[in-house]
Amino acid sequence: MKTSCTLCILFTTVLLHLSLIPSPSAALLDPTTVSSVDIVLDDSDYIRSSCKTTLYPDTCYHSLNHYATAVQRDPGRLARVAIGVSLAKAKRMSAFVSNLSREADYGAQPRAVAALHDCFSVFGDAVDQIRDSLSQMRTLGGSSESLRFQMSNVQTWMSAALSNEDTCTDGFEDVSDDEPLKLDVCNRAGKVKEVTSNALAFINSFANKI
């Protein structure tokens, strides 16, 4: 039940971000215009084939296939949705680490506690960077030169976010592997890194088309 609720929250969060993204055609997002099972299957196949170009295709497909109809085989929308998924997961990870930091001060290894506090800091930065990326993607416009500059910003921010997420797990290298805190945090952070990496792959692909 807890997993189901978590997926619902993630799904709702990403759809909220997606609803704020301008679309070249409102009809593309009108459920009444998607009446063919073949179209839905084509959308799903587009997600699957696009995900094969990422480092984590299975994670990619399972995290994005829910939004196949909304994406409508549009690489720009795919990048935006992927950023939205990354943002939702990074925010949840930041909240998790924040709560864990208060509890860990009373029992975990000192090195693990220090790494956890650093992890909280860098994930906070990652959330800001991913949020800025999504905001920029929602306001893309102007000349080709302007679009390339805007996409360069998104690429820089998402790359920095991924680096910050890497920094979180790197901080636990000197912590013994049998420390439960290390196993839990690194496992969760690893899943966030996968969706951020996938989002960056779609961003780079979209930028190359401009």
PDB file of C-alpha atoms in Angstrom:
ATOM      1  CA  MET A   1       0.000   0.000   0.000  1.00  0.00           C
ATOM      2  CA  LYS A   2       2.859   2.377   0.843  1.00  0.00           C
ATOM      3  CA  THR A   3       4.542   1.742  -2.521  1.00  0.00           C
ATOM      4  CA  SER A   4       1.267   2.334  -4.321  1.00  0.00           C
ATOM      5  CA  CYS A   5       0.724   5.650  -2.550  1.00  0.00           C
ATOM      6  CA  THR A   6       4.289   6.726  -3.324  1.00  0.00           C
ATOM      7  CA  LEU A   7       3.814   6.000  -7.025  1.00  0.00           C
ATOM      8  CA  CYS A   8       0.558   7.972  -6.997  1.00  0.00           C
ATOM      9  CA  ILE A   9       2.288  10.979  -5.446  1.00  0.00           C
ATOM     10  CA  LEU A  10       5.127  10.786  -7.990  1.00  0.00           C
ATOM     11  CA  PHE A  11       2.669  10.460 -10.880  1.00  0.00           C
ATOM     12  CA  THR A  12       0.604  13.428  -9.660  1.00  0.00           C
ATOM     13  CA  THR A  13       3.701  15.597  -9.127  1.00  0.00           C
ATOM     14  CA  VAL A  14       5.056  15.037 -12.612  1.00  0.00           C
ATOM     15  CA  LEU A  15       1.675  15.601 -14.228  1.00  0.00           C
ATOM     16  CA  LEU A  16       1.413  18.891 -12.328  1.00  0.00           C
ATOM     17  CA  HIS A  17       4.729  20.013 -13.784  1.00  0.00           C
ATOM     18  CA  LEU A  18       3.704  18.794 -17.207  1.00  0.00           C
ATOM     19  CA  SER A  19       0.444  20.732 -17.040  1.00  0.00           C
ATOM     20  CA  LEU A  20       2.471  23.933 -16.767  1.00  0.00           C
ATOM     21  CA  ILE A  21       4.458  23.224 -19.916  1.00  0.00           C
ATOM     22  CA  PRO A  22       3.284  25.146 -22.986  1.00  0.00           C
ATOM     23  CA  SER A  23       2.313  22.942 -25.885  1.00  0.00           C
ATOM     24  CA  PRO A  24       2.257  23.774 -29.585  1.00  0.00           C
ATOM     25  CA  SER A  25      -1.140  22.125 -29.765  1.00  0.00           C
ATOM     26  CA  ALA A  26      -3.582  21.716 -26.915  1.00  0.00           C
ATOM     27  CA  ALA A  27      -5.265  18.920 -28.856  1.00  0.00           C
ATOM     28  CA  LEU A  28      -2.229  16.750 -28.291  1.00  0.00           C
ATOM     29  CA  LEU A  29      -3.046  16.613 -24.589  1.00  0.00           C
ATOM     30  CA  ASP A  30      -6.807  16.235 -24.971  1.00  0.00           C
ATOM     31  CA  PRO A  31      -7.723  12.677 -23.882  1.00  0.00           C
ATOM     32  CA  THR A  32     -10.680  12.736 -26.262  1.00  0.00           C
ATOM     33  CA  THR A  33      -8.274  12.933 -29.193  1.00  0.00           C
ATOM     34  CA  VAL A  34      -6.576   9.666 -28.201  1.00  0.00           C
ATOM     35  CA  SER A  35      -9.169   7.074 -29.063  1.00  0.00           C
ATOM     36  CA  SER A  36      -7.040   4.467 -30.815  1.00  0.00           C
ATOM     37  CA  VAL A  37      -5.257   1.689 -28.975  1.00  0.00           C
ATOM     38  CA  ASP A  38      -2.718   1.715 -31.791  1.00  0.00           C
ATOM     39  CA  ILE A  39      -1.809   5.331 -31.007  1.00  0.00           C
ATOM     40  CA  VAL A  40      -1.311   4.538 -27.326  1.00  0.00           C
ATOM     41  CA  LEU A  41       0.853   1.567 -28.223  1.00  0.00           C
ATOM     42  CA  ASP A  42       2.877   3.715 -30.614  1.00  0.00           C
ATOM     43  CA  ASP A  43       3.425   6.249 -27.828  1.00  0.00           C
ATOM     44  CA  SER A  44       4.584   3.488 -25.508  1.00  0.00           C
ATOM     45  CA  ASP A  45       6.902   2.121 -28.193  1.00  0.00           C
ATOM     46  CA  TYR A  46       8.371   5.610 -28.599  1.00  0.00           C
ATOM     47  CA  ILE A  47       9.195   5.697 -24.888  1.00  0.00           C
ATOM     48  CA  ARG A  48      10.740   2.242 -25.073  1.00  0.00           C
ATOM     49  CA  SER A  49      12.870   2.988 -28.128  1.00  0.00           C
ATOM     50  CA  SER A  50      13.969   6.354 -26.702  1.00  0.00           C
ATOM     51  CA  CYS A  51      14.935   4.743 -23.415  1.00  0.00           C
ATOM     52  CA  LYS A  52      17.242   2.328 -25.215  1.00  0.00           C
ATOM     53  CA  THR A  53      19.553   5.278 -25.871  1.00  0.00           C
ATOM     54  CA  THR A  54      20.035   5.911 -22.129  1.00  0.00           C
ATOM     55  CA  LEU A  55      22.372   4.274 -19.616  1.00  0.00           C
ATOM     56  CA  TYR A  56      19.461   2.879 -17.621  1.00  0.00           C
ATOM     57  CA  PRO A  57      16.797   1.795 -20.136  1.00  0.00           C
ATOM     58  CA  ASP A  58      14.722  -0.306 -17.733  1.00  0.00           C
ATOM     59  CA  THR A  59      14.509   2.457 -15.138  1.00  0.00           C
ATOM     60  CA  CYS A  60      13.776   4.900 -17.941  1.00  0.00           C
ATOM     61  CA  TYR A  61      10.880   2.926 -19.390  1.00  0.00           C
ATOM     62  CA  HIS A  62       9.240   2.128 -16.070  1.00  0.00           C
ATOM     63  CA  SER A  63       9.469   5.729 -14.858  1.00  0.00           C
ATOM     64  CA  LEU A  64       8.246   7.370 -18.081  1.00  0.00           C
ATOM     65  CA  ASN A  65       5.845   4.956 -19.731  1.00  0.00           C
ATOM     66  CA  HIS A  66       2.980   6.308 -17.576  1.00  0.00           C
ATOM     67  CA  TYR A  67       3.307   9.588 -19.480  1.00  0.00           C
ATOM     68  CA  ALA A  68       3.524   8.107 -22.991  1.00  0.00           C
ATOM     69  CA  THR A  69       0.245   9.610 -24.187  1.00  0.00           C
ATOM     70  CA  ALA A  70       1.135  13.068 -22.885  1.00  0.00           C
ATOM     71  CA  VAL A  71       4.597  12.930 -24.453  1.00  0.00           C
ATOM     72  CA  GLN A  72       3.082  12.223 -27.883  1.00  0.00           C
ATOM     73  CA  ARG A  73       6.406  11.150 -29.380  1.00  0.00           C
ATOM     74  CA  ASP A  74       7.764  14.678 -28.902  1.00  0.00           C
ATOM     75  CA  PRO A  75      11.473  14.763 -27.867  1.00  0.00           C
ATOM     76  CA  GLY A  76      11.056  18.127 -26.156  1.00  0.00           C
ATOM     77  CA  ARG A  77       8.158  16.888 -24.064  1.00  0.00           C
ATOM     78  CA  LEU A  78      10.030  13.685 -23.301  1.00  0.00           C
ATOM     79  CA  ALA A  79      12.936  15.712 -21.927  1.00  0.00           C
ATOM     80  CA  ARG A  80      10.591  17.850 -19.817  1.00  0.00           C
ATOM     81  CA  VAL A  81       8.748  14.865 -18.378  1.00  0.00           C
ATOM     82  CA  ALA A  82      12.053  13.142 -17.595  1.00  0.00           C
ATOM     83  CA  ILE A  83      13.214  16.274 -15.757  1.00  0.00           C
ATOM     84  CA  GLY A  84       9.933  16.310 -13.844  1.00  0.00           C
ATOM     85  CA  VAL A  85      10.439  12.701 -12.758  1.00  0.00           C
ATOM     86  CA  SER A  86      14.000  13.520 -11.715  1.00  0.00           C
ATOM     87  CA  LEU A  87      12.809  16.522  -9.712  1.00  0.00           C
ATOM     88  CA  ALA A  88      10.098  14.554  -7.907  1.00  0.00           C
ATOM     89  CA  LYS A  89      12.522  11.806  -6.922  1.00  0.00           C
ATOM     90  CA  ALA A  90      15.268  14.253  -5.892  1.00  0.00           C
ATOM     91  CA  LYS A  91      12.832  16.154  -3.667  1.00  0.00           C
ATOM     92  CA  ARG A  92      11.726  12.937  -1.997  1.00  0.00           C
ATOM     93  CA  MET A  93      15.349  11.931  -1.482  1.00  0.00           C
ATOM     94  CA  SER A  94      16.178  15.308   0.024  1.00  0.00           C
ATOM     95  CA  ALA A  95      13.267  15.005   2.449  1.00  0.00           C
ATOM     96  CA  PHE A  96      14.286  11.442   3.326  1.00  0.00           C
ATOM     97  CA  VAL A  97      17.891  12.446   4.041  1.00  0.00           C
ATOM     98  CA  SER A  98      16.706  15.418   6.096  1.00  0.00           C
ATOM     99  CA  ASN A  99      14.586  13.206   8.325  1.00  0.00           C
ATOM    100  CA  LEU A 100      17.293  10.564   8.543  1.00  0.00           C
ATOM    101  CA  SER A 101      19.905  13.133   9.547  1.00  0.00           C
ATOM    102  CA  ARG A 102      18.035  13.937  12.735  1.00  0.00           C
ATOM    103  CA  GLU A 103      17.747  10.271  13.671  1.00  0.00           C
ATOM    104  CA  ALA A 104      21.252   9.222  12.640  1.00  0.00           C
ATOM    105  CA  ASP A 105      22.930  11.612  15.056  1.00  0.00           C
ATOM    106  CA  TYR A 106      22.105   9.163  17.821  1.00  0.00           C
ATOM    107  CA  GLY A 107      23.700   5.878  16.793  1.00  0.00           C
ATOM    108  CA  ALA A 108      25.351   5.628  13.401  1.00  0.00           C
ATOM    109  CA  GLN A 109      29.084   5.742  12.758  1.00  0.00           C
ATOM    110  CA  PRO A 110      30.486   9.294  12.930  1.00  0.00           C
ATOM    111  CA  ARG A 111      31.745   9.051   9.348  1.00  0.00           C
ATOM    112  CA  ALA A 112      28.336   7.906   8.190  1.00  0.00           C
ATOM    113  CA  VAL A 113      26.646  10.797   9.966  1.00  0.00           C
ATOM    114  CA  ALA A 114      29.059  13.296   8.398  1.00  0.00           C
ATOM    115  CA  ALA A 115      28.461  11.774   4.955  1.00  0.00           C
ATOM    116  CA  LEU A 116      24.730  11.951   5.523  1.00  0.00           C
ATOM    117  CA  HIS A 117      24.818  15.653   6.356  1.00  0.00           C
ATOM    118  CA  ASP A 118      26.907  16.300   3.246  1.00  0.00           C
ATOM    119  CA  CYS A 119      24.404  14.273   1.243  1.00  0.00           C
ATOM    120  CA  PHE A 120      21.562  16.439   2.512  1.00  0.00           C
ATOM    121  CA  SER A 121      23.425  19.558   1.424  1.00  0.00           C
ATOM    122  CA  VAL A 122      24.259  18.379  -2.091  1.00  0.00           C
ATOM    123  CA  PHE A 123      20.787  16.977  -2.705  1.00  0.00           C
ATOM    124  CA  GLY A 124      19.359  20.335  -1.751  1.00  0.00           C
ATOM    125  CA  ASP A 125      21.548  21.881  -4.421  1.00  0.00           C
ATOM    126  CA  ALA A 126      20.502  19.199  -6.907  1.00  0.00           C
ATOM    127  CA  VAL A 127      16.827  19.933  -6.307  1.00  0.00           C
ATOM    128  CA  ASP A 128      17.398  23.622  -7.016  1.00  0.00           C
ATOM    129  CA  GLN A 129      19.309  22.841 -10.195  1.00  0.00           C
ATOM    130  CA  ILE A 130      16.697  20.411 -11.494  1.00  0.00           C
ATOM    131  CA  ARG A 131      13.927  22.863 -10.649  1.00  0.00           C
ATOM    132  CA  ASP A 132      15.745  25.609 -12.571  1.00  0.00           C
ATOM    133  CA  SER A 133      16.094  23.230 -15.516  1.00  0.00           C
ATOM    134  CA  LEU A 134      12.388  22.475 -15.585  1.00  0.00           C
ATOM    135  CA  SER A 135      11.542  26.154 -15.311  1.00  0.00           C
ATOM    136  CA  GLN A 136      13.817  26.935 -18.256  1.00  0.00           C
ATOM    137  CA  MET A 137      12.280  24.140 -20.334  1.00  0.00           C
ATOM    138  CA  ARG A 138       8.822  25.578 -19.717  1.00  0.00           C
ATOM    139  CA  THR A 139       9.833  28.954 -21.107  1.00  0.00           C
ATOM    140  CA  LEU A 140      11.860  27.968 -24.166  1.00  0.00           C
ATOM    141  CA  GLY A 141      11.481  30.388 -27.030  1.00  0.00           C
ATOM    142  CA  GLY A 142      13.092  32.940 -29.273  1.00  0.00           C
ATOM    143  CA  SER A 143      15.665  32.626 -32.024  1.00  0.00           C
ATOM    144  CA  SER A 144      17.735  29.531 -32.687  1.00  0.00           C
ATOM    145  CA  GLU A 145      20.672  31.195 -30.962  1.00  0.00           C
ATOM    146  CA  SER A 146      18.521  31.973 -27.932  1.00  0.00           C
ATOM    147  CA  LEU A 147      17.185  28.426 -27.804  1.00  0.00           C
ATOM    148  CA  ARG A 148      20.681  26.991 -27.904  1.00  0.00           C
ATOM    149  CA  PHE A 149      21.696  29.282 -25.034  1.00  0.00           C
ATOM    150  CA  GLN A 150      18.666  28.245 -22.995  1.00  0.00           C
ATOM    151  CA  MET A 151      19.335  24.557 -23.627  1.00  0.00           C
ATOM    152  CA  SER A 152      22.966  25.092 -22.669  1.00  0.00           C
ATOM    153  CA  ASN A 153      21.732  26.349 -19.299  1.00  0.00           C
ATOM    154  CA  VAL A 154      19.578  23.263 -18.852  1.00  0.00           C
ATOM    155  CA  GLN A 155      22.463  20.978 -19.768  1.00  0.00           C
ATOM    156  CA  THR A 156      24.755  22.746 -17.304  1.00  0.00           C
ATOM    157  CA  TRP A 157      22.247  22.611 -14.443  1.00  0.00           C
ATOM    158  CA  MET A 158      21.302  18.975 -14.972  1.00  0.00           C
ATOM    159  CA  SER A 159      24.946  17.965 -15.261  1.00  0.00           C
ATOM    160  CA  ALA A 160      25.638  19.763 -11.991  1.00  0.00           C
ATOM    161  CA  ALA A 161      22.659  18.050 -10.364  1.00  0.00           C
ATOM    162  CA  LEU A 162      23.970  14.651 -11.415  1.00  0.00           C
ATOM    163  CA  SER A 163      27.405  15.537 -10.061  1.00  0.00           C
ATOM    164  CA  ASN A 164      25.866  16.535  -6.737  1.00  0.00           C
ATOM    165  CA  GLU A 165      23.991  13.245  -6.560  1.00  0.00           C
ATOM    166  CA  ASP A 166      27.268  11.429  -7.240  1.00  0.00           C
ATOM    167  CA  THR A 167      28.898  13.433  -4.467  1.00  0.00           C
ATOM    168  CA  CYS A 168      26.316  12.092  -2.029  1.00  0.00           C
ATOM    169  CA  THR A 169      27.266   8.464  -2.600  1.00  0.00           C
ATOM    170  CA  ASP A 170      30.984   9.254  -2.924  1.00  0.00           C
ATOM    171  CA  GLY A 171      30.877  10.620   0.607  1.00  0.00           C
ATOM    172  CA  PHE A 172      30.175   7.122   1.951  1.00  0.00           C
ATOM    173  CA  GLU A 173      33.282   5.519   0.423  1.00  0.00           C
ATOM    174  CA  ASP A 174      35.136   5.540   3.754  1.00  0.00           C
ATOM    175  CA  VAL A 175      32.142   4.144   5.650  1.00  0.00           C
ATOM    176  CA  SER A 176      32.139   0.391   6.228  1.00  0.00           C
ATOM    177  CA  ASP A 177      29.880  -1.575   3.910  1.00  0.00           C
ATOM    178  CA  ASP A 178      28.011  -3.178   6.795  1.00  0.00           C
ATOM    179  CA  GLU A 179      26.730   0.212   7.989  1.00  0.00           C
ATOM    180  CA  PRO A 180      22.930   0.101   7.399  1.00  0.00           C
ATOM    181  CA  LEU A 181      22.825   3.853   6.905  1.00  0.00           C
ATOM    182  CA  LYS A 182      25.253   3.627   3.995  1.00  0.00           C
ATOM    183  CA  LEU A 183      23.343   0.835   2.304  1.00  0.00           C
ATOM    184  CA  ASP A 184      20.009   2.598   2.590  1.00  0.00           C
ATOM    185  CA  VAL A 185      21.154   6.042   1.450  1.00  0.00           C
ATOM    186  CA  CYS A 186      23.370   4.832  -1.395  1.00  0.00           C
ATOM    187  CA  ASN A 187      20.661   2.538  -2.716  1.00  0.00           C
ATOM    188  CA  ARG A 188      18.076   5.315  -2.757  1.00  0.00           C
ATOM    189  CA  ALA A 189      20.496   7.895  -4.141  1.00  0.00           C
ATOM    190  CA  GLY A 190      21.513   5.466  -6.863  1.00  0.00           C
ATOM    191  CA  LYS A 191      17.932   5.271  -8.106  1.00  0.00           C
ATOM    192  CA  VAL A 192      17.690   9.061  -8.248  1.00  0.00           C
ATOM    193  CA  LYS A 193      20.961   9.242 -10.164  1.00  0.00           C
ATOM    194  CA  GLU A 194      19.572   6.852 -12.754  1.00  0.00           C
ATOM    195  CA  VAL A 195      16.539   9.009 -13.570  1.00  0.00           C
ATOM    196  CA  THR A 196      18.658  12.170 -13.594  1.00  0.00           C
ATOM    197  CA  SER A 197      21.136  10.544 -15.950  1.00  0.00           C
ATOM    198  CA  ASN A 198      18.306   9.493 -18.246  1.00  0.00           C
ATOM    199  CA  ALA A 199      16.826  12.986 -18.194  1.00  0.00           C
ATOM    200  CA  LEU A 200      20.189  14.466 -19.122  1.00  0.00           C
ATOM    201  CA  ALA A 201      20.454  12.052 -22.051  1.00  0.00           C
ATOM    202  CA  PHE A 202      17.114  13.266 -23.410  1.00  0.00           C
ATOM    203  CA  ILE A 203      18.095  16.890 -22.828  1.00  0.00           C
ATOM    204  CA  ASN A 204      21.308  16.426 -24.801  1.00  0.00           C
ATOM    205  CA  SER A 205      19.442  14.664 -27.583  1.00  0.00           C
ATOM    206  CA  PHE A 206      16.851  17.429 -27.806  1.00  0.00           C
ATOM    207  CA  ALA A 207      19.530  20.144 -27.718  1.00  0.00           C
ATOM    208  CA  ASN A 208      21.290  18.523 -30.648  1.00  0.00           C
ATOM    209  CA  LYS A 209      18.113  18.855 -32.721  1.00  0.00           C
ATOM    210  CA  ILE A 210      17.898  22.641 -32.298  1.00  0.00           C
TER     211      ILE A 210
END
